[in-house]
XYZ file of C-alpha atoms in Angstrom:
141
model
C -3.057 -13.525 -19.670
C -4.261 -10.775 -17.742
C -3.356 -7.211 -18.126
C -1.760 -6.144 -14.459
C -1.227 -2.719 -13.344
C 2.553 -2.689 -11.195
C 3.793 0.517 -10.523
C 3.526 3.762 -10.698
C 6.043 6.328 -9.408
C 6.830 9.815 -9.163
C 9.962 11.825 -8.964
C 9.932 15.947 -8.378
C 13.243 17.434 -8.397
C 11.296 20.925 -7.806
C 8.355 21.688 -8.588
C 8.984 25.238 -9.063
C 11.599 27.662 -10.895
C 12.751 28.749 -7.165
C 14.790 25.835 -6.665
C 17.260 25.395 -9.479
C 20.681 23.887 -10.470
C 23.366 24.947 -12.884
C 23.333 22.273 -15.938
C 26.863 21.733 -16.825
C 28.033 20.220 -20.072
C 28.246 16.034 -20.577
C 27.900 13.993 -18.054
C 24.973 16.463 -17.214
C 22.870 16.036 -14.164
C 20.239 13.862 -12.136
C 16.679 15.252 -12.453
C 15.395 11.940 -11.911
C 15.292 9.233 -10.119
C 12.245 6.135 -9.668
C 12.545 2.674 -8.931
C 9.464 0.424 -10.429
C 8.545 -2.413 -8.101
C 7.599 -5.669 -10.052
C 7.930 -7.757 -7.351
C 3.912 -8.577 -7.760
C 3.935 -9.741 -11.534
C 1.852 -12.820 -12.643
C 4.366 -15.825 -13.759
C 2.443 -15.278 -17.015
C 3.117 -11.845 -17.476
C 7.023 -12.334 -16.494
C 8.275 -11.359 -20.381
C 5.364 -8.937 -20.561
C 6.141 -5.973 -18.463
C 5.811 -2.277 -19.581
C 6.971 0.751 -18.237
C 5.900 4.419 -19.800
C 8.498 7.177 -18.723
C 7.520 10.889 -18.823
C 9.141 14.158 -17.796
C 9.241 17.384 -17.795
C 12.854 20.037 -17.537
C 11.859 23.589 -17.817
C 15.538 25.293 -18.229
C 16.204 29.106 -18.331
C 18.979 31.524 -19.001
C 18.871 29.791 -22.887
C 21.030 31.341 -25.683
C 20.629 30.886 -29.660
C 20.502 27.692 -30.519
C 22.462 25.641 -27.050
C 21.520 22.687 -27.396
C 19.607 20.742 -24.419
C 19.920 16.452 -23.778
C 17.985 14.384 -21.808
C 18.724 10.901 -21.309
C 16.999 8.317 -19.461
C 18.389 5.181 -18.399
C 16.997 1.771 -16.939
C 19.355 0.535 -14.118
C 21.806 3.580 -14.794
C 23.349 1.562 -17.571
C 20.736 0.613 -20.260
C 20.288 4.051 -22.698
C 16.169 4.017 -23.176
C 16.400 7.583 -24.289
C 17.926 10.054 -25.665
C 16.725 12.896 -26.895
C 17.965 17.154 -27.560
C 16.527 20.442 -28.151
C 17.621 23.299 -30.173
C 17.213 26.635 -28.151
C 15.194 29.053 -30.655
C 16.856 31.594 -27.536
C 14.249 32.752 -26.361
C 15.825 31.982 -22.566
C 13.341 30.315 -20.999
C 11.832 26.964 -22.447
C 10.009 23.724 -21.142
C 11.259 20.023 -22.322
C 9.049 17.472 -22.593
C 9.401 14.142 -23.365
C 8.147 10.198 -22.849
C 9.808 7.025 -23.745
C 8.722 3.003 -23.435
C 10.715 0.263 -22.144
C 9.618 -3.006 -22.520
C 11.615 -5.085 -20.082
C 12.812 -8.833 -21.358
C 12.340 -10.252 -18.462
C 11.005 -9.094 -14.856
C 14.262 -8.447 -12.580
C 15.013 -10.838 -10.159
C 15.579 -7.903 -7.287
C 11.633 -7.040 -7.636
C 12.491 -3.964 -9.077
C 14.284 -1.926 -11.406
C 15.912 2.045 -11.422
C 15.172 4.048 -14.124
C 16.929 7.879 -13.949
C 16.939 10.614 -16.277
C 19.639 13.201 -16.718
C 20.130 16.502 -18.366
C 22.732 18.257 -20.466
C 23.871 21.290 -22.032
C 26.565 22.586 -24.444
C 26.973 25.759 -23.404
C 26.845 25.542 -19.567
C 24.625 28.675 -18.485
C 21.507 27.046 -18.546
C 19.694 26.874 -15.668
C 17.550 23.790 -14.594
C 13.713 25.247 -12.714
C 10.720 23.370 -12.662
C 11.454 19.512 -13.532
C 9.933 16.032 -12.939
C 10.029 12.236 -13.785
C 7.639 9.489 -13.795
C 6.884 6.001 -14.324
C 4.486 3.738 -14.512
C 4.726 -0.336 -15.244
C 2.223 -2.882 -16.578
C 2.141 -6.441 -17.244
C 0.584 -8.779 -19.800
C -1.601 -8.183 -22.846
C -5.177 -9.153 -22.760
């Protein structure tokens, strides 16, 4: 099974803090949405697709002990990552995350969707620069 590069996608919600949004409490807001193409996967690699996901969110207007939660989903329903950060009260913080997803099989549609959301326990925080990306490969040797 040869190693195969499948796709790489980037969703840039904002490259700077000029375009900012109020972060609500649960269920949060969407800040990343990518569709990873898997259509070209070789038949012998169809059961060995791996996706590396990463991103960051710069959050301002934070107060001490405020909890910021980032969630990543596959196809809007399957949770891939849930991670929470507790603010140290600095006011502005950048939260980074990485996740890996091992698909059980190649999607029949030829694409898998990943979304990233952010929420906070005290809805006064503001989302600034943020980015979400994914890269997919298949095969083992």
